[in-house]
mmCIF file with all atom_site columns, C-alpha atoms in Angstrom:
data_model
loop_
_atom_site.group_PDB
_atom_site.id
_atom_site.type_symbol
_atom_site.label_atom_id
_atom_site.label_alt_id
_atom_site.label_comp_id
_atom_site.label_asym_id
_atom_site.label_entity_id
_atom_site.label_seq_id
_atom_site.pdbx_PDB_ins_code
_atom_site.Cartn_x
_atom_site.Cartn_y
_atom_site.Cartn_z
_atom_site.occupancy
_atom_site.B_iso_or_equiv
_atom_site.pdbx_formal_charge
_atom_site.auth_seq_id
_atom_site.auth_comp_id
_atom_site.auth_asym_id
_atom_site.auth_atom_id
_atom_site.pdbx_PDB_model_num
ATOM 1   C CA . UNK P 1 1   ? -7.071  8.394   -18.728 1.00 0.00 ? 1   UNK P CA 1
ATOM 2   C CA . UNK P 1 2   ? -7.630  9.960   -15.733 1.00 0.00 ? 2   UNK P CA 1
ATOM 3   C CA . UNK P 1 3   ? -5.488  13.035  -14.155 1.00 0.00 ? 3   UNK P CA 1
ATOM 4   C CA . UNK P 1 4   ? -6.472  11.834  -10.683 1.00 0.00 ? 4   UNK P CA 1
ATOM 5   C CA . UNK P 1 5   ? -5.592  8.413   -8.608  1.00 0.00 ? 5   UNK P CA 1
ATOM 6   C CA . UNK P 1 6   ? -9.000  6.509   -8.462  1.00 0.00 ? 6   UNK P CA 1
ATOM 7   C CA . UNK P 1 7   ? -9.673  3.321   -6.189  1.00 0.00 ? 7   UNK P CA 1
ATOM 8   C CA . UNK P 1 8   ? -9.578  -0.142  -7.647  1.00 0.00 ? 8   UNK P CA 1
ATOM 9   C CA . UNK P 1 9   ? -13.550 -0.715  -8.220  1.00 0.00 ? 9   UNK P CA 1
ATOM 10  C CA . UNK P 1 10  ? -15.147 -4.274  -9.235  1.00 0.00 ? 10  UNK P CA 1
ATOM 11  C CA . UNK P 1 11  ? -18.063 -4.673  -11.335 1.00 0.00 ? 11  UNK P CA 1
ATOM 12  C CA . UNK P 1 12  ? -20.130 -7.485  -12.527 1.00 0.00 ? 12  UNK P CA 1
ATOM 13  C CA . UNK P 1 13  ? -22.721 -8.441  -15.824 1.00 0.00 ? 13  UNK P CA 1
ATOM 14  C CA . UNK P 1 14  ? -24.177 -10.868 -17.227 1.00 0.00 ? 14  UNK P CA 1
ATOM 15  C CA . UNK P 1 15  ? -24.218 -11.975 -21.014 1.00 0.00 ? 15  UNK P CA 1
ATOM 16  C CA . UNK P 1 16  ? -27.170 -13.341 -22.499 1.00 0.00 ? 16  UNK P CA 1
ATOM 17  C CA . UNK P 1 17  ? -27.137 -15.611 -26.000 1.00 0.00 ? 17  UNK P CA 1
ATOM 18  C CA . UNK P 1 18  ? -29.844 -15.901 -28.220 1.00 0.00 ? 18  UNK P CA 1
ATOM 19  C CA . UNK P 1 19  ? -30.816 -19.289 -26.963 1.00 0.00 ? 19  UNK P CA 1
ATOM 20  C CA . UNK P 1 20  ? -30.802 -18.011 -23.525 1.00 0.00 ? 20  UNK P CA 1
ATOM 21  C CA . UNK P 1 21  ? -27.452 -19.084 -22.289 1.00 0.00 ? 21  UNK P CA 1
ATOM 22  C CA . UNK P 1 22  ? -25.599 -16.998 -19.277 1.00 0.00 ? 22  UNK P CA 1
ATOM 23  C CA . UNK P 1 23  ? -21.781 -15.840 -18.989 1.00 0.00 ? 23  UNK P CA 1
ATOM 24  C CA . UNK P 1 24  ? -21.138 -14.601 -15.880 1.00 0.00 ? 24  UNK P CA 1
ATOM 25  C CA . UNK P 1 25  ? -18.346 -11.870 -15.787 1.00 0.00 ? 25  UNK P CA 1
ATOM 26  C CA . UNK P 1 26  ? -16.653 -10.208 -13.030 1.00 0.00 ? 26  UNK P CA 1
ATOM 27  C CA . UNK P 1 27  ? -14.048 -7.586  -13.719 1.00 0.00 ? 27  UNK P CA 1
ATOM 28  C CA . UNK P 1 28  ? -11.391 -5.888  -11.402 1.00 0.00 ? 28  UNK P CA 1
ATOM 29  C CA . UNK P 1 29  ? -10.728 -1.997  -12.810 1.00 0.00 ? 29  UNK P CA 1
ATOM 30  C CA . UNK P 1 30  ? -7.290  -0.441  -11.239 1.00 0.00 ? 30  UNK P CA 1
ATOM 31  C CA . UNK P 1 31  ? -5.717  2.891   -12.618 1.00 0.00 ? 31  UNK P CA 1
ATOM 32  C CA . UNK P 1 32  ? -1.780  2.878   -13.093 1.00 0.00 ? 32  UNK P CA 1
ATOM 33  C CA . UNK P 1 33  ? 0.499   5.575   -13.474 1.00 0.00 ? 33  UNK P CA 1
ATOM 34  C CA . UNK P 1 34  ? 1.397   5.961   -16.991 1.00 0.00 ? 34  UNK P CA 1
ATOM 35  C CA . UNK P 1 35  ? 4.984   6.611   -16.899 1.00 0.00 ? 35  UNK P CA 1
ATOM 36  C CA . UNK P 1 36  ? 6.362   6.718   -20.704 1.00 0.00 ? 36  UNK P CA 1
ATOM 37  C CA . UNK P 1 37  ? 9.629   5.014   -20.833 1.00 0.00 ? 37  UNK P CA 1
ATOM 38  C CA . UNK P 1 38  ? 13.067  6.767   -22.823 1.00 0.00 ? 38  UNK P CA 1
ATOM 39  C CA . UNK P 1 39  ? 12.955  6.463   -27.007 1.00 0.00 ? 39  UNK P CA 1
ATOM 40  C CA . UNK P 1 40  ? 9.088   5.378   -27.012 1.00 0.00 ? 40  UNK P CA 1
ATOM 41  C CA . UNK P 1 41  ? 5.880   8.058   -28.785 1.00 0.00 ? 41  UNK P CA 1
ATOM 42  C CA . UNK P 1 42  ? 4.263   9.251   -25.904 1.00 0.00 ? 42  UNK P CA 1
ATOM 43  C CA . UNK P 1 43  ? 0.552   9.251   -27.052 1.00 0.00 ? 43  UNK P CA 1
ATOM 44  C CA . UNK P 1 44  ? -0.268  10.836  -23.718 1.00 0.00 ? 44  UNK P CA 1
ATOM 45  C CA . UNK P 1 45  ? 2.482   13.567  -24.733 1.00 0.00 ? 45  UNK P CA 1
ATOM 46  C CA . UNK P 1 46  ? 0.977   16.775  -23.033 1.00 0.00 ? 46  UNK P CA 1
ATOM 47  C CA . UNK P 1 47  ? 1.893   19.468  -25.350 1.00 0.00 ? 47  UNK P CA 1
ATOM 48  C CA . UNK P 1 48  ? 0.810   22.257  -23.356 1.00 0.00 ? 48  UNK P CA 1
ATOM 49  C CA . UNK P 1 49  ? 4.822   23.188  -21.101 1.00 0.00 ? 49  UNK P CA 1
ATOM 50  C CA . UNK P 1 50  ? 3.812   26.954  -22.210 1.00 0.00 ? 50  UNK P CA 1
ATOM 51  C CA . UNK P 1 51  ? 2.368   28.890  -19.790 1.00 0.00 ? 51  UNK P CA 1
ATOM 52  C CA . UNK P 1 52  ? 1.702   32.353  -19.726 1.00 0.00 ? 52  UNK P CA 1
ATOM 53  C CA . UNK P 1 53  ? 0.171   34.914  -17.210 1.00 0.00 ? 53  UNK P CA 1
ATOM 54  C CA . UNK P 1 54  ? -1.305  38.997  -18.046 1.00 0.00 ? 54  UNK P CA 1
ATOM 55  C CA . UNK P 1 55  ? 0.471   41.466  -15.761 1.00 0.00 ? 55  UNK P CA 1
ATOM 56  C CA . UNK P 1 56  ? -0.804  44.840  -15.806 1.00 0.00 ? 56  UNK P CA 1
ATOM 57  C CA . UNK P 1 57  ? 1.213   45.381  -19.804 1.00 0.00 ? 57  UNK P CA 1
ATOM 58  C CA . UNK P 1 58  ? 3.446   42.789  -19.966 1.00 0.00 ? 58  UNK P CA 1
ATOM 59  C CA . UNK P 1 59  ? 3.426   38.870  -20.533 1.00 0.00 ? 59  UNK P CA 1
ATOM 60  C CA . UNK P 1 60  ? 4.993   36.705  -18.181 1.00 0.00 ? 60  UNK P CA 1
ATOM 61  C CA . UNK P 1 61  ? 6.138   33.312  -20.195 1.00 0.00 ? 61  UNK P CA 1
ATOM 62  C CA . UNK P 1 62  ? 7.076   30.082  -17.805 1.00 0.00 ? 62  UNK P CA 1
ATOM 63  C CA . UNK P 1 63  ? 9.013   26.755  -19.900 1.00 0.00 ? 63  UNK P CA 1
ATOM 64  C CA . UNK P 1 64  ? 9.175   24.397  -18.324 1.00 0.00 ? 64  UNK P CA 1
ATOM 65  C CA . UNK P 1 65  ? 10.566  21.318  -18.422 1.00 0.00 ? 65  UNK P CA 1
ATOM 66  C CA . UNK P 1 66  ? 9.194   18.717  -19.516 1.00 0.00 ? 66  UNK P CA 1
ATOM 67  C CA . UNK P 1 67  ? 10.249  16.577  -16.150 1.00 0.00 ? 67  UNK P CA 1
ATOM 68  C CA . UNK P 1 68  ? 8.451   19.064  -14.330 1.00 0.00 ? 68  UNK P CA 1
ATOM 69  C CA . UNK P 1 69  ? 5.123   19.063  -16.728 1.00 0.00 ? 69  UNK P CA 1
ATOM 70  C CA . UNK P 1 70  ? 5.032   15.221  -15.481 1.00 0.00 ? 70  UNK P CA 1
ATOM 71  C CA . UNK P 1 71  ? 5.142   15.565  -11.927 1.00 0.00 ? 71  UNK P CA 1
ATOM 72  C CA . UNK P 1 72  ? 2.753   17.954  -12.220 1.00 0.00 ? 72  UNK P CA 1
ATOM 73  C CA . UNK P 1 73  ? -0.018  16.811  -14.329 1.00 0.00 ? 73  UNK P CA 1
ATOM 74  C CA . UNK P 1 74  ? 0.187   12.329  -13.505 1.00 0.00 ? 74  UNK P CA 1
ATOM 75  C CA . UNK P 1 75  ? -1.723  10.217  -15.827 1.00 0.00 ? 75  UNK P CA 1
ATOM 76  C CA . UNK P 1 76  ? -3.450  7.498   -14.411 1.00 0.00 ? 76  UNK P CA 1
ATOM 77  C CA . UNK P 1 77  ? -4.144  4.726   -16.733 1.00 0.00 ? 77  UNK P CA 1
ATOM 78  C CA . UNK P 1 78  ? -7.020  2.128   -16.478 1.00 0.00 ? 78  UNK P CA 1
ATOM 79  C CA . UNK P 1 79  ? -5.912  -1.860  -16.311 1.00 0.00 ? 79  UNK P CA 1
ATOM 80  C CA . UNK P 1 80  ? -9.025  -4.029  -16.344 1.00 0.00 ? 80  UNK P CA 1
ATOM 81  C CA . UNK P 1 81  ? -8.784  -7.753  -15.131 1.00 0.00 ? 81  UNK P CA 1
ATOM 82  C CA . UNK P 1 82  ? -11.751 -9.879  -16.218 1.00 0.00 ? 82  UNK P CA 1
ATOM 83  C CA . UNK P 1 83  ? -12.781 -13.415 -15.399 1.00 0.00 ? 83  UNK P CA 1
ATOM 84  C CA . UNK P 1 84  ? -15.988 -15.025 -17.512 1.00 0.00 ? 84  UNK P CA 1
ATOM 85  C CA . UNK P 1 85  ? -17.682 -18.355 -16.745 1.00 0.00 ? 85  UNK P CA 1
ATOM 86  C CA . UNK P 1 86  ? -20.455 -19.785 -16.973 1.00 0.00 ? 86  UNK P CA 1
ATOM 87  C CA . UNK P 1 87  ? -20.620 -20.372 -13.331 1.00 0.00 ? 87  UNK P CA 1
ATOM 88  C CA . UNK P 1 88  ? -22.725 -17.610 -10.954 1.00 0.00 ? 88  UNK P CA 1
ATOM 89  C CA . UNK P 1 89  ? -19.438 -17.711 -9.001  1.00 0.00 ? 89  UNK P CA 1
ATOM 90  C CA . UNK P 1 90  ? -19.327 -13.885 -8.504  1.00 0.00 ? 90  UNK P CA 1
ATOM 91  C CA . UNK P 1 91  ? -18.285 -13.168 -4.963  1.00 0.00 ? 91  UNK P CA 1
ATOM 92  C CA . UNK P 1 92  ? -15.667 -16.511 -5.045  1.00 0.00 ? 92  UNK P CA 1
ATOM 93  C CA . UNK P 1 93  ? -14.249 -14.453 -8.368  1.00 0.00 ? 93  UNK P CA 1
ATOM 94  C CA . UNK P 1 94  ? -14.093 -11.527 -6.993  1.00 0.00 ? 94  UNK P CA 1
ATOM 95  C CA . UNK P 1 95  ? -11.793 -12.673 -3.836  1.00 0.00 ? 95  UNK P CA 1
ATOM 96  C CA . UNK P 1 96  ? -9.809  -14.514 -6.395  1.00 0.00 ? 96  UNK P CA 1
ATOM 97  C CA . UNK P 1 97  ? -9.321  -10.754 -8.603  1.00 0.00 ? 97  UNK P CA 1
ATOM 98  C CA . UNK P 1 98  ? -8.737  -9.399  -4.989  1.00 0.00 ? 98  UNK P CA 1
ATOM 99  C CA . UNK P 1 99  ? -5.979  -11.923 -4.070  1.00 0.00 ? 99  UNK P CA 1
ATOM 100 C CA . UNK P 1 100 ? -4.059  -11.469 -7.327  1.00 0.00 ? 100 UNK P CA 1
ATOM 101 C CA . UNK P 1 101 ? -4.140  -7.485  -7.247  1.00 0.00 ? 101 UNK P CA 1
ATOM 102 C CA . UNK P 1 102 ? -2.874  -7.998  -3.556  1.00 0.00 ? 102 UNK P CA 1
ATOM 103 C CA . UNK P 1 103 ? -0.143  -10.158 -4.996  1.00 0.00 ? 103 UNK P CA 1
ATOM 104 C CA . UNK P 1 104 ? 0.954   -7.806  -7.745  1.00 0.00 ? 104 UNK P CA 1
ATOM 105 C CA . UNK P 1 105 ? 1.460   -5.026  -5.087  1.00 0.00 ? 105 UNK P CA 1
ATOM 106 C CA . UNK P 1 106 ? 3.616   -7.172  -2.709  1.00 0.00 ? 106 UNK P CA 1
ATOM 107 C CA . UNK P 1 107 ? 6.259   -8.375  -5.501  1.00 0.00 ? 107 UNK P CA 1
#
């Protein structure tokens, strides 16, 4: 998880068997916004809506709520879309992952 919004990236590899046979792979990384819906465990809980601040003698304590912890502190989860083959096909793949990421974000 990431606390910042990074850029969808693509990557490729190559897997090798022990007789010498490829898989190609191309992969498309993109980081949502993990948004916990109502009545679900939050594993991504932050547990941390206490704040407090030294001034000169006294202690200044902050709750807040626990709307307000989200907006502030977004998680950004990552989503990986992979295609193998055993085709060197890797710029024709990665249009394809392009196209279909495009198509996600216009519906």
């Amino acid at each position: 998880p990431s606390n910042t919004y990074v850029m969808p990236r693509i990557h490729h590899f190559v897997l090798t068997n022990d007789k010498g046979c490829k898989v190609y792979g191309t992969c498309l990384t993109l980081y949502e916004e993990y948004v916990p819906t109502a009545g679900t465990k939050d594993p991504y809980s932050r547990r941390d809506s206490v704040h407090s601040t030294w001034k000169e003698q006294d202690i200044e304590v902050t709750v807040m709520e626990e709307e307000e912890v989200l907006k502030e502190s977004a998680l950004y989860i990552p989503r990986v879309l992979c295609i193998l083959s055993t085709w060197p096909y890797l710029l024709a793949f990665r249009e394809y992952l392009t196209q279909l990421y495009r198509l996600t974000l216009s519906t």
